[in-house]
Each structure stands twice: as C-alpha cells, then as structure tokens.
Amino acid sequence: MTTFQQLQGDLTRHIRDPERHAGPSGIEGRRLKIYRELFYNNIEGFLSSGFPVLRSIFSDEAWHAMVRDFMRSHLCRSPYFLEISEEFLAYLEHERGERPGDPPFMQELAHYEWVELALDVAPDDDLAACCDDVLAGLPAVSSLAWPLAYRFPVHQLGPAFQPDQPPIQPTYLVVYRTPDDDVEFMEINAVTFRLLALLQEGSASSGAEVLQQLAVEMSHPDPGQLLHFGADLMAQLQAASILR
C-alpha cells in the first residue's frame, strides 16, 4: 500500500467514525472538521428528506446515533446519492438488528418511504396500452405501479400514531406514478392485491381468464358477479394508470 493510499484510508475511516479513528497526521484539525461536517451533513440531510416520517418519530439524539451507525458500519455498494436511501434500507433490514427504542414497524415504514423515492426516479413505463375491453384483452400492471403488503398500516404512521403491535389484518397498498409524474398510493384489499399478482404473472390469456381463476381461488358462489365487479375494478385501475 502506498503512502497516499494509506492516507486515503486513514481519512475515510476518520470521516465515517471520528470517535474511534483519529485523523491522518499532518492534516490541520480545522480542515478535518470541514470534511467531517460536509460528509455527515450531506448523508444525514439526504436520509432526513428521503425518510421524513421515520425521522419525525425519532428524537434528535436517537436519529443522529442511527445515521452515524449507518455511516460507520454499512459498506455502500453504490456511489450515487440517489441510491443512499436504498443503502440505508439495506442497513435497517440486514445489519441493524433489533435495538431498544426502535419501533416494531421501522423496517416497513422505511421500505414504504423508499418506494416513493424509487418510483419518483424510475424510468418511464414502456408498456403499450392494452385495450378498451379489459375482459377480452389482458391488462398488464404498469412497471410504475407496485402492489405492496405490510403488517402495519404504514401510510398512517407518524408521531401521533405508533402502534406497538400490528393489526389482525395486513395493509395492502399499490403505490404508483401518474402520467403527471406524481407518486400516489391507493389502499386496496386482499382480493385486489391477488388480482394484481395474477396479472403480473402473465400466465392467462385475457382479463376474463384471470377473474375466473380468482373466482376459483375464492370459491366465489357467483363467478358471474365477480366477473362484472372485476371488469369495473380493472377499468378503474386502468384509468389510474396502474394497469396498462
């Protein structure tokens, strides 16, 4: 290792974890302080804006301790600022573990907030519009519409609502980007969630076939009624640009 490489290693370790690693000798303390603050403030600011609800439920002390631990212990795979949120999500899900004071919904809330950012910067959907008749044709779920299932009602969480236990019923959402590039969400039920999953599988030849399969899975007493309801639902989802 060259002297310059050693200097780089000493500097980066100090910037990420100044309490445990002294700065390189020969560099003025004032200059090191500038590097430390620039690095930390950029990372912390990006995480605060990317996870605003998560930030709001932590005290300043607890939040900054978590950000510092992320910087100290997580090895980022991407150099891009837009992917810091995904790196932080990976840290929460695979490295942080359970710690006193962390809410039980933290990982799910972080994932939900990350989805909003990911969809905001995702490439445009290149799927062609399906058809006017959603029963005869086969609608496709837009690549800009993500069906999601959570134990906690992540879209309702905040400083005033922090449940200790998940409700009996899971929360089903579809988060999607509109043609105007706004990211929105729609709360759906288990049946709609399954409908979207079947459409994503793409194994059927028509919307009617998908609904017939859904009726069999549900042991629905009146498949014709489900077919009528399902056609209206798919048309509404298509109008919202969730289906193409």
Coordinates of N, CA and C in Angstrom, one line a residue:
M1 N 0.9 -1.2 0.0 CA 0.0 0.0 0.0 C 0.9 1.2 0.0
T2 N 0.6 2.2 -0.9 CA 1.4 3.4 -1.0 C 1.0 4.3 0.2
T3 N 1.9 5.3 0.4 CA 1.6 6.3 1.4 C 0.3 7.0 1.1
F4 N 0.1 7.3 -0.1 CA -1.2 8.1 -0.5 C -2.4 7.2 -0.2
Q5 N -2.4 5.9 -0.5 CA -3.5 5.0 -0.2 C -3.7 4.9 1.3
Q6 N -2.6 4.9 2.0 CA -2.7 4.8 3.5 C -3.4 6.1 4.0
L7 N -3.0 7.2 3.5 CA -3.6 8.5 3.8 C -5.1 8.5 3.5
Q8 N -5.5 8.0 2.3 CA -6.9 8.0 2.0 C -7.7 7.1 3.0
G9 N -7.1 5.9 3.3 CA -7.8 5.0 4.2 C -8.0 5.7 5.6
D10 N -6.9 6.3 6.1 CA -7.0 7.0 7.4 C -8.0 8.1 7.4
L11 N -8.1 8.8 6.3 CA -9.0 9.9 6.2 C -10.5 9.4 6.1
T12 N -10.7 8.4 5.3 CA -12.1 8.0 5.2 C -12.6 7.3 6.5
R13 N -11.7 6.5 7.1 CA -12.1 5.9 8.4 C -12.4 7.0 9.4
H14 N -11.7 8.1 9.4 CA -11.9 9.2 10.4 C -13.2 9.9 10.1
I15 N -13.5 10.1 8.8 CA -14.7 10.9 8.4 C -15.9 10.0 8.8
R16 N -15.9 8.7 8.6 CA -17.0 7.9 8.9 C -17.2 7.6 10.4
D17 N -16.1 7.6 11.1 CA -16.2 7.3 12.5 C -15.1 8.0 13.3
P18 N -15.3 9.3 13.4 CA -14.3 10.1 14.1 C -14.0 9.8 15.6
E19 N -15.0 9.2 16.2 CA -14.8 8.9 17.7 C -13.9 7.7 17.9
R20 N -13.7 6.9 16.9 CA -12.9 5.7 17.0 C -11.6 5.8 16.2
H21 N -11.6 6.6 15.2 CA -10.4 6.7 14.3 C -9.9 8.2 14.3
A22 N -8.7 8.4 14.7 CA -8.1 9.7 14.6 C -7.8 10.1 13.2
G23 N -7.8 11.3 12.9 CA -7.5 11.8 11.6 C -6.0 11.6 11.2
P24 N -5.7 11.6 9.9 CA -4.3 11.4 9.5 C -3.4 12.5 10.1
S25 N -2.2 12.1 10.5 CA -1.3 13.1 11.0 C -0.9 14.1 9.9
G26 N -0.6 15.3 10.2 CA -0.2 16.2 9.2 C -1.3 17.0 8.6
I27 N -2.5 16.7 8.9 CA -3.7 17.5 8.3 C -4.3 18.3 9.4
E28 N -4.4 19.6 9.2 CA -4.9 20.5 10.2 C -6.3 20.1 10.7
G29 N -6.5 20.2 12.0 CA -7.8 19.8 12.6 C -9.0 20.6 12.0
R30 N -8.7 21.8 11.7 CA -9.8 22.7 11.1 C -10.3 22.1 9.8
R31 N -9.3 21.6 9.0 CA -9.7 21.1 7.7 C -10.4 19.7 7.8
L32 N -9.9 18.9 8.8 CA -10.6 17.7 9.0 C -12.0 17.9 9.5
K33 N -12.3 18.9 10.3 CA -13.6 19.2 10.8 C -14.5 19.6 9.6
I34 N -14.0 20.3 8.6 CA -14.8 20.7 7.4 C -15.2 19.4 6.7
Y35 N -14.3 18.5 6.4 CA -14.6 17.3 5.8 C -15.6 16.4 6.5
R36 N -15.4 16.3 7.8 CA -16.4 15.5 8.7 C -17.8 16.1 8.6
E37 N -17.9 17.4 8.7 CA -19.2 18.0 8.7 C -19.9 18.0 7.3
L38 N -19.1 18.2 6.3 CA -19.7 18.1 4.9 C -20.2 16.7 4.7
F39 N -19.4 15.7 5.0 CA -19.8 14.3 4.7 C -21.1 14.0 5.5
Y40 N -21.0 14.2 6.8 CA -22.1 13.8 7.7 C -23.4 14.6 7.3
N41 N -23.3 15.9 7.1 CA -24.5 16.7 6.8 C -25.1 16.3 5.5
N42 N -24.3 16.0 4.5 CA -24.9 15.5 3.2 C -25.6 14.2 3.4
I43 N -25.0 13.2 4.1 CA -25.7 11.9 4.3 C -27.0 12.1 5.1
E44 N -26.8 12.8 6.2 CA -27.9 13.0 7.2 C -29.1 13.7 6.5
G45 N -28.7 14.8 5.7 CA -29.8 15.6 5.1 C -30.5 14.7 4.0
F46 N -29.8 13.9 3.3 CA -30.5 13.1 2.3 C -31.4 12.1 2.9
L47 N -31.0 11.5 4.0 CA -31.8 10.5 4.7 C -33.0 11.2 5.4
S48 N -32.8 12.4 5.9 CA -34.0 13.1 6.5 C -35.0 13.4 5.5
S49 N -34.6 13.8 4.3 CA -35.6 14.2 3.3 C -36.1 12.9 2.6
G50 N -35.4 11.8 2.6 CA -35.9 10.6 2.0 C -36.8 9.8 2.9
F51 N -36.6 10.0 4.2 CA -37.4 9.2 5.2 C -38.0 10.2 6.2
P52 N -38.9 11.1 5.7 CA -39.3 12.2 6.6 C -40.2 11.7 7.8
V53 N -41.0 10.7 7.5 CA -41.9 10.2 8.6 C -41.0 9.4 9.6
L54 N -40.1 8.6 9.2 CA -39.2 7.9 10.1 C -38.4 8.9 10.9
R55 N -37.9 9.9 10.3 CA -37.2 10.9 11.0 C -38.0 11.6 12.1
S56 N -39.3 11.8 11.8 CA -40.2 12.5 12.7 C -40.5 11.8 14.0
I57 N -40.3 10.4 14.0 CA -40.7 9.7 15.2 C -39.5 9.4 16.0
F58 N -38.3 9.8 15.6 CA -37.1 9.6 16.4 C -36.7 11.0 17.0
S59 N -36.2 10.9 18.2 CA -35.6 12.1 18.8 C -34.3 12.5 18.1
D60 N -33.8 13.7 18.2 CA -32.6 14.1 17.6 C -31.5 13.2 17.9
E61 N -31.3 12.9 19.2 CA -30.2 12.1 19.7 C -30.3 10.7 19.0
A62 N -31.4 10.1 19.1 CA -31.6 8.7 18.5 C -31.4 8.7 17.0
W63 N -31.9 9.7 16.3 CA -31.8 9.7 14.9 C -30.3 9.9 14.5
H64 N -29.6 10.8 15.1 CA -28.2 11.1 14.7 C -27.3 9.9 15.1
A65 N -27.7 9.2 16.2 CA -26.9 8.0 16.5 C -27.1 6.9 15.5
M66 N -28.3 6.8 14.9 CA -28.6 5.8 13.9 C -27.9 6.1 12.6
V67 N -27.9 7.4 12.2 CA -27.2 7.8 11.0 C -25.7 7.6 11.1
R68 N -25.2 7.9 12.3 CA -23.7 7.7 12.5 C -23.4 6.2 12.4
D69 N -24.3 5.3 13.0 CA -24.0 3.9 12.9 C -24.1 3.4 11.5
F70 N -25.0 3.9 10.7 CA -25.1 3.6 9.3 C -23.8 3.9 8.6
M71 N -23.3 5.1 8.8 CA -22.1 5.6 8.2 C -20.9 4.7 8.6
R72 N -20.9 4.3 9.9 CA -19.8 3.6 10.4 C -19.7 2.2 10.0
S73 N -20.9 1.5 9.9 CA -20.9 0.1 9.8 C -21.4 -0.4 8.4
H74 N -22.1 0.4 7.6 CA -22.6 -0.1 6.4 C -21.6 0.2 5.2
L75 N -21.3 -0.9 4.4 CA -20.5 -0.7 3.3 C -21.4 -0.5 2.0
C76 N -21.4 0.8 1.6 CA -22.3 1.1 0.5 C -21.7 0.5 -0.8
R77 N -22.6 0.0 -1.6 CA -22.3 -0.6 -2.9 C -22.4 0.3 -4.1
S78 N -23.1 1.5 -3.8 CA -23.3 2.4 -4.9 C -22.7 3.8 -4.5
P79 N -22.1 4.5 -5.4 CA -21.6 5.8 -5.1 C -22.6 7.0 -5.4
Y80 N -23.8 6.6 -5.9 CA -24.8 7.6 -6.3 C -25.6 8.1 -5.1
F81 N -25.8 9.4 -5.0 CA -26.6 9.9 -3.9 C -28.1 9.4 -4.0
L82 N -28.6 9.2 -5.2 CA -30.0 8.8 -5.3 C -30.2 7.4 -4.8
E83 N -29.1 6.6 -4.6 CA -29.2 5.3 -4.1 C -28.8 5.2 -2.6
I84 N -28.6 6.3 -1.9 CA -28.3 6.3 -0.5 C -29.5 5.7 0.3
S85 N -30.7 6.1 -0.1 CA -31.9 5.6 0.6 C -32.0 4.1 0.5
E86 N -31.7 3.5 -0.6 CA -31.7 2.0 -0.8 C -30.6 1.4 0.1
E87 N -29.5 2.0 0.2 CA -28.4 1.5 1.1 C -28.8 1.6 2.5
F88 N -29.5 2.7 2.9 CA -30.0 2.8 4.3 C -31.0 1.7 4.6
L89 N -31.9 1.5 3.6 CA -32.9 0.4 3.8 C -32.2 -0.9 4.0
A90 N -31.2 -1.2 3.2 CA -30.4 -2.5 3.4 C -29.8 -2.6 4.8
Y91 N -29.3 -1.4 5.3 CA -28.7 -1.4 6.6 C -29.8 -1.7 7.7
L92 N -31.0 -1.1 7.5 CA -32.1 -1.4 8.5 C -32.5 -2.8 8.5
E93 N -32.6 -3.4 7.3 CA -33.2 -4.7 7.1 C -32.2 -5.9 7.4
H94 N -30.9 -5.6 7.2 CA -30.0 -6.8 7.3 C -28.8 -6.6 8.3
E95 N -28.6 -5.4 8.8 CA -27.5 -5.1 9.7 C -27.8 -4.6 11.0
R96 N -28.8 -3.7 11.1 CA -29.0 -3.0 12.4 C -29.5 -4.0 13.5
G97 N -30.4 -4.9 13.1 CA -31.0 -5.8 14.1 C -32.0 -5.1 15.0
E98 N -32.4 -5.7 16.0 CA -33.4 -5.1 17.0 C -32.6 -4.4 18.1
R99 N -33.0 -3.1 18.2 CA -32.3 -2.3 19.3 C -33.4 -1.6 20.1
P100 N -33.1 -1.4 21.4 CA -34.0 -0.7 22.3 C -34.4 0.6 21.7
G101 N -35.7 0.9 21.7 CA -36.2 2.2 21.2 C -36.6 2.2 19.8
D102 N -36.2 1.2 19.0 CA -36.6 1.1 17.6 C -38.1 0.6 17.5
P103 N -38.9 1.3 16.8 CA -40.3 0.9 16.7 C -40.4 -0.4 15.9
P104 N -41.4 -1.3 16.2 CA -41.5 -2.6 15.5 C -41.9 -2.4 14.0
F105 N -42.4 -1.2 13.6 CA -42.7 -1.0 12.2 C -41.6 -0.3 11.4
M106 N -40.5 -0.1 12.0 CA -39.4 0.7 11.4 C -39.1 0.2 10.0
Q107 N -38.8 -1.0 9.8 CA -38.4 -1.5 8.5 C -39.5 -1.4 7.5
E108 N -40.7 -1.6 7.9 CA -41.8 -1.5 6.9 C -42.0 0.0 6.5
L109 N -42.0 0.9 7.5 CA -42.1 2.3 7.2 C -41.0 2.8 6.3
A110 N -39.8 2.4 6.6 CA -38.6 2.8 5.8 C -38.8 2.2 4.3
H111 N -39.3 1.0 4.2 CA -39.5 0.5 2.9 C -40.5 1.3 2.1
Y112 N -41.6 1.6 2.8 CA -42.7 2.4 2.1 C -42.2 3.7 1.7
E113 N -41.4 4.4 2.5 CA -40.9 5.7 2.1 C -39.8 5.6 1.0
W114 N -39.1 4.5 1.0 CA -38.1 4.3 0.0 C -38.8 4.0 -1.4
V115 N -40.0 3.3 -1.4 CA -40.7 3.1 -2.6 C -41.1 4.4 -3.2
E116 N -41.6 5.3 -2.4 CA -42.0 6.6 -3.0 C -40.8 7.3 -3.8
L117 N -39.6 7.2 -3.2 CA -38.5 7.8 -3.8 C -38.1 7.0 -5.1
A118 N -38.1 5.7 -5.0 CA -37.7 4.8 -6.1 C -38.6 5.0 -7.3
L119 N -39.9 5.1 -7.0 CA -40.8 5.3 -8.1 C -40.7 6.7 -8.7
D120 N -40.3 7.7 -7.9 CA -40.2 9.0 -8.4 C -39.1 9.1 -9.4
V121 N -38.0 8.3 -9.3 CA -36.9 8.4 -10.2 C -36.8 7.2 -11.2
A122 N -37.8 6.3 -11.1 CA -37.8 5.1 -12.0 C -38.0 5.5 -13.5
P123 N -37.4 4.7 -14.4 CA -37.6 5.0 -15.8 C -39.0 4.9 -16.2
D124 N -39.4 5.7 -17.2 CA -40.8 5.7 -17.7 C -41.2 4.3 -18.1
D125 N -42.5 4.0 -17.9 CA -43.1 2.7 -18.3 C -43.1 2.7 -19.9
D126 N -42.6 1.6 -20.4 CA -42.7 1.4 -21.9 C -43.7 0.4 -22.3
L127 N -44.6 0.0 -21.4 CA -45.7 -0.9 -21.8 C -46.7 -0.2 -22.7
A128 N -47.1 -0.8 -23.7 CA -48.2 -0.3 -24.6 C -49.5 -0.5 -23.9
A129 N -50.4 0.5 -24.2 CA -51.8 0.3 -23.6 C -52.4 -1.0 -24.1
C130 N -53.2 -1.6 -23.2 CA -53.7 -2.9 -23.5 C -54.9 -2.9 -24.5
C131 N -56.0 -2.3 -24.1 CA -57.2 -2.5 -24.8 C -58.3 -1.7 -24.1
D132 N -59.4 -1.5 -24.9 CA -60.6 -0.9 -24.2 C -61.4 -2.0 -23.5
D133 N -61.3 -3.2 -23.9 CA -62.1 -4.3 -23.3 C -61.1 -5.1 -22.4
V134 N -61.2 -4.8 -21.1 CA -60.3 -5.5 -20.1 C -60.6 -6.9 -19.9
L135 N -61.8 -7.4 -20.4 CA -62.1 -8.8 -20.3 C -61.5 -9.6 -21.5
A136 N -61.7 -9.1 -22.6 CA -61.2 -9.7 -23.8 C -59.7 -9.7 -24.0
G137 N -59.1 -8.5 -23.6 CA -57.7 -8.3 -23.6 C -57.0 -8.7 -22.3
L138 N -55.7 -8.5 -22.2 CA -55.0 -8.9 -21.0 C -54.3 -7.7 -20.5
P139 N -54.9 -6.9 -19.5 CA -54.2 -5.7 -19.0 C -52.9 -6.2 -18.2
A140 N -52.0 -5.3 -18.3 CA -50.7 -5.5 -17.6 C -50.5 -4.5 -16.5
V141 N -49.9 -4.9 -15.4 CA -49.6 -4.0 -14.3 C -48.4 -3.1 -14.7
S142 N -48.6 -1.8 -14.6 CA -47.5 -0.9 -15.0 C -46.3 -1.1 -14.2
S143 N -45.1 -0.9 -14.8 CA -43.9 -1.0 -14.1 C -43.7 0.1 -13.1
L144 N -44.6 1.1 -13.2 CA -44.6 2.2 -12.2 C -45.7 2.1 -11.2
A145 N -46.2 0.9 -11.0 CA -47.2 0.6 -10.0 C -46.8 -0.6 -9.2
W146 N -46.6 -0.5 -8.0 CA -46.0 -1.5 -7.1 C -47.0 -2.0 -6.1
P147 N -47.6 -3.1 -6.2 CA -48.5 -3.7 -5.1 C -47.7 -4.1 -3.9
L148 N -48.1 -3.7 -2.8 CA -47.3 -3.9 -1.5 C -48.2 -4.4 -0.4
A149 N -47.6 -5.3 0.4 CA -48.3 -5.8 1.6 C -47.5 -5.6 2.8
Y150 N -48.1 -5.0 3.9 CA -47.3 -4.7 5.1 C -48.1 -5.2 6.3
R151 N -47.4 -5.5 7.4 CA -48.1 -5.9 8.6 C -48.8 -4.7 9.3
F152 N -48.1 -3.5 9.2 CA -48.5 -2.3 9.8 C -49.1 -1.4 8.7
P153 N -50.1 -0.5 9.1 CA -50.6 0.5 8.2 C -49.6 1.6 8.0
V154 N -48.6 1.4 7.1 CA -47.5 2.3 7.0 C -47.9 3.7 6.5
H155 N -49.0 3.8 5.8 CA -49.4 5.1 5.3 C -50.1 5.9 6.3
Q156 N -50.3 5.4 7.5 CA -51.0 6.1 8.6 C -50.0 6.5 9.7
L157 N -48.8 5.9 9.7 CA -47.9 6.1 10.8 C -47.3 7.5 10.9
G158 N -47.0 7.9 12.1 CA -46.4 9.2 12.3 C -46.3 9.4 13.8
P159 N -45.8 10.6 14.2 CA -45.6 10.9 15.6 C -46.8 10.6 16.5
A160 N -48.0 10.9 15.9 CA -49.3 10.7 16.7 C -49.8 9.3 16.7
F161 N -49.3 8.4 15.8 CA -49.8 7.1 15.6 C -48.6 6.1 15.5
Q162 N -48.3 5.4 16.6 CA -47.2 4.5 16.6 C -47.6 3.2 17.3
P163 N -48.3 2.3 16.6 CA -48.8 1.1 17.3 C -47.6 0.2 17.7
D164 N -47.8 -0.5 18.8 CA -46.8 -1.5 19.3 C -47.0 -2.8 18.6
Q165 N -48.2 -3.1 18.2 CA -48.5 -4.4 17.6 C -49.2 -4.2 16.2
P166 N -49.0 -5.1 15.3 CA -49.7 -4.9 14.0 C -51.1 -5.3 14.2
P167 N -52.0 -4.8 13.4 CA -53.4 -5.2 13.5 C -53.6 -6.6 12.9
I168 N -54.8 -7.2 13.1 CA -55.0 -8.5 12.7 C -54.9 -8.6 11.1
Q169 N -55.5 -7.6 10.5 CA -55.5 -7.7 9.0 C -54.3 -6.9 8.5
P170 N -53.6 -7.5 7.5 CA -52.4 -6.7 6.9 C -52.9 -5.5 6.1
T171 N -52.0 -4.7 5.7 CA -52.3 -3.5 4.9 C -51.9 -3.8 3.5
Y172 N -52.8 -3.5 2.5 CA -52.4 -3.7 1.1 C -52.5 -2.4 0.4
L173 N -51.4 -2.0 -0.3 CA -51.4 -0.7 -1.0 C -50.8 -1.0 -2.4
V174 N -51.2 -0.1 -3.3 CA -50.5 0.0 -4.5 C -50.0 1.4 -4.7
V175 N -48.6 1.5 -4.8 CA -48.0 2.9 -4.9 C -47.7 3.0 -6.4
Y176 N -48.0 4.1 -7.0 CA -47.8 4.3 -8.4 C -47.5 5.7 -8.8
R177 N -46.9 5.8 -10.0 CA -46.6 7.2 -10.5 C -47.6 7.5 -11.6
T178 N -48.2 8.7 -11.5 CA -49.2 9.1 -12.5 C -48.5 9.6 -13.8
P179 N -49.3 9.8 -14.9 CA -48.7 10.4 -16.1 C -48.2 11.8 -15.8
D180 N -48.6 12.5 -14.8 CA -48.1 13.8 -14.4 C -46.9 13.7 -13.5
D181 N -46.4 12.5 -13.3 CA -45.2 12.2 -12.5 C -45.4 12.5 -11.1
D182 N -46.6 12.4 -10.6 CA -46.9 12.4 -9.2 C -46.9 11.0 -8.6
V183 N -46.3 10.8 -7.5 CA -46.3 9.5 -6.8 C -47.5 9.4 -5.8
E184 N -48.4 8.5 -6.0 CA -49.6 8.4 -5.2 C -49.7 7.0 -4.7
F185 N -50.7 6.8 -3.8 CA -50.9 5.4 -3.3 C -52.4 5.2 -3.3
M186 N -52.8 3.9 -3.4 CA -54.2 3.5 -3.3 C -54.3 2.4 -2.3
E187 N -55.1 2.5 -1.3 CA -55.3 1.4 -0.4 C -56.2 0.4 -1.0
I188 N -55.9 -0.9 -1.1 CA -56.6 -1.9 -1.7 C -56.9 -3.0 -0.7
N189 N -57.7 -4.0 -1.1 CA -58.0 -5.2 -0.3 C -57.2 -6.4 -0.8
A190 N -57.4 -7.5 0.0 CA -56.6 -8.7 -0.4 C -57.0 -9.2 -1.7
V191 N -58.3 -9.1 -2.1 CA -58.7 -9.6 -3.4 C -58.1 -8.8 -4.6
T192 N -58.0 -7.5 -4.4 CA -57.4 -6.7 -5.5 C -55.9 -7.0 -5.5
F193 N -55.3 -7.1 -4.4 CA -53.9 -7.5 -4.3 C -53.6 -8.8 -5.1
R194 N -54.4 -9.7 -4.9 CA -54.3 -11.0 -5.6 C -54.5 -10.9 -7.1
L195 N -55.5 -10.1 -7.4 CA -55.8 -9.8 -8.8 C -54.5 -9.2 -9.5
L196 N -53.9 -8.2 -8.9 CA -52.7 -7.6 -9.5 C -51.6 -8.7 -9.6
A197 N -51.5 -9.5 -8.6 CA -50.4 -10.6 -8.6 C -50.7 -11.5 -9.8
L198 N -51.9 -11.9 -10.0 CA -52.2 -12.8 -11.1 C -51.9 -12.1 -12.5
L199 N -52.2 -10.8 -12.6 CA -51.9 -10.1 -13.8 C -50.4 -10.0 -14.0
Q200 N -49.7 -9.8 -12.9 CA -48.2 -9.7 -13.1 C -47.6 -11.1 -13.5
E201 N -48.3 -12.2 -13.1 CA -47.7 -13.5 -13.5 C -47.8 -13.6 -15.0
G202 N -48.9 -13.1 -15.6 CA -49.0 -13.1 -17.1 C -49.2 -14.4 -17.7
S203 N -49.7 -15.4 -16.9 CA -50.0 -16.7 -17.5 C -51.3 -16.9 -18.1
A204 N -52.2 -16.0 -17.9 CA -53.6 -16.0 -18.5 C -53.5 -15.4 -19.9
S205 N -54.6 -15.6 -20.7 CA -54.7 -15.0 -22.0 C -55.6 -13.9 -22.1
S206 N -56.4 -13.6 -21.0 CA -57.3 -12.5 -21.0 C -57.7 -12.1 -19.6
G207 N -58.3 -10.9 -19.5 CA -58.7 -10.4 -18.2 C -59.8 -11.3 -17.6
A208 N -60.7 -11.8 -18.5 CA -61.7 -12.7 -18.0 C -61.2 -14.0 -17.4
E209 N -60.1 -14.5 -18.1 CA -59.5 -15.8 -17.5 C -58.9 -15.5 -16.2
V210 N -58.3 -14.4 -16.0 CA -57.7 -14.0 -14.7 C -58.8 -14.0 -13.6
L211 N -59.9 -13.3 -13.9 CA -61.0 -13.2 -13.0 C -61.6 -14.6 -12.7
Q212 N -61.7 -15.5 -13.7 CA -62.2 -16.8 -13.5 C -61.3 -17.6 -12.5
Q213 N -60.0 -17.4 -12.7 CA -59.1 -18.1 -11.8 C -59.2 -17.5 -10.4
L214 N -59.4 -16.2 -10.3 CA -59.6 -15.6 -8.9 C -60.9 -16.2 -8.3
A215 N -61.9 -16.3 -9.1 CA -63.2 -16.9 -8.5 C -63.0 -18.3 -8.0
V216 N -62.2 -19.1 -8.7 CA -61.9 -20.5 -8.3 C -61.2 -20.4 -6.9
E217 N -60.2 -19.6 -6.8 CA -59.4 -19.5 -5.6 C -60.2 -19.0 -4.4
M218 N -61.2 -18.2 -4.7 CA -62.0 -17.6 -3.6 C -63.2 -18.5 -3.3
S219 N -63.4 -19.6 -4.2 CA -64.6 -20.4 -4.1 C -65.9 -19.4 -4.1
H220 N -65.8 -18.5 -5.0 CA -66.9 -17.5 -5.1 C -68.2 -18.1 -5.5
P221 N -69.3 -17.9 -4.7 CA -70.6 -18.5 -5.0 C -71.2 -18.0 -6.4
D222 N -70.8 -16.9 -6.8 CA -71.4 -16.3 -8.1 C -70.3 -15.8 -8.9
P223 N -69.6 -16.6 -9.7 CA -68.5 -16.2 -10.6 C -68.9 -15.1 -11.5
G224 N -70.1 -15.1 -12.0 CA -70.6 -14.1 -12.9 C -70.6 -12.7 -12.3
Q225 N -71.0 -12.6 -11.0 CA -70.9 -11.4 -10.3 C -69.5 -10.9 -10.1
L226 N -68.6 -11.8 -9.8 CA -67.2 -11.4 -9.7 C -66.6 -10.9 -11.0
L227 N -67.0 -11.5 -12.1 CA -66.6 -11.1 -13.4 C -67.0 -9.7 -13.7
H228 N -68.3 -9.3 -13.4 CA -68.8 -8.0 -13.6 C -68.0 -7.0 -12.7
F229 N -67.9 -7.3 -11.4 CA -67.2 -6.5 -10.5 C -65.7 -6.3 -10.9
G230 N -65.1 -7.4 -11.3 CA -63.7 -7.3 -11.6 C -63.4 -6.5 -12.9
A231 N -64.4 -6.5 -13.8 CA -64.2 -5.7 -15.0 C -64.2 -4.2 -14.7
D232 N -65.2 -3.9 -13.8 CA -65.2 -2.5 -13.4 C -64.0 -2.1 -12.6
L233 N -63.5 -3.0 -11.8 CA -62.3 -2.7 -11.0 C -61.1 -2.5 -11.9
M234 N -60.9 -3.4 -12.9 CA -59.8 -3.3 -13.8 C -59.8 -2.0 -14.6
A235 N -61.0 -1.6 -15.0 CA -61.2 -0.4 -15.7 C -60.8 0.8 -14.9
Q236 N -61.1 0.8 -13.6 CA -60.7 1.9 -12.7 C -59.2 1.9 -12.5
L237 N -58.6 0.7 -12.4 CA -57.2 0.7 -12.2 C -56.5 1.1 -13.5
Q238 N -57.1 0.8 -14.6 CA -56.5 1.3 -15.9 C -56.6 2.8 -16.0
A239 N -57.7 3.3 -15.6 CA -57.9 4.8 -15.7 C -56.9 5.5 -14.8
A240 N -56.5 4.9 -13.7 CA -55.5 5.4 -12.8 C -54.0 5.2 -13.2
S241 N -53.9 4.5 -14.4 CA -52.6 4.2 -14.9 C -51.8 3.1 -14.1
I242 N -52.6 2.4 -13.3 CA -52.0 1.3 -12.6 C -51.9 0.1 -13.5
L243 N -52.9 -0.1 -14.3 CA -52.9 -1.1 -15.4 C -52.8 -0.4 -16.7
R244 N -52.1 -1.1 -17.6 CA -51.9 -0.6 -19.0 C -52.6 -1.5 -20.0

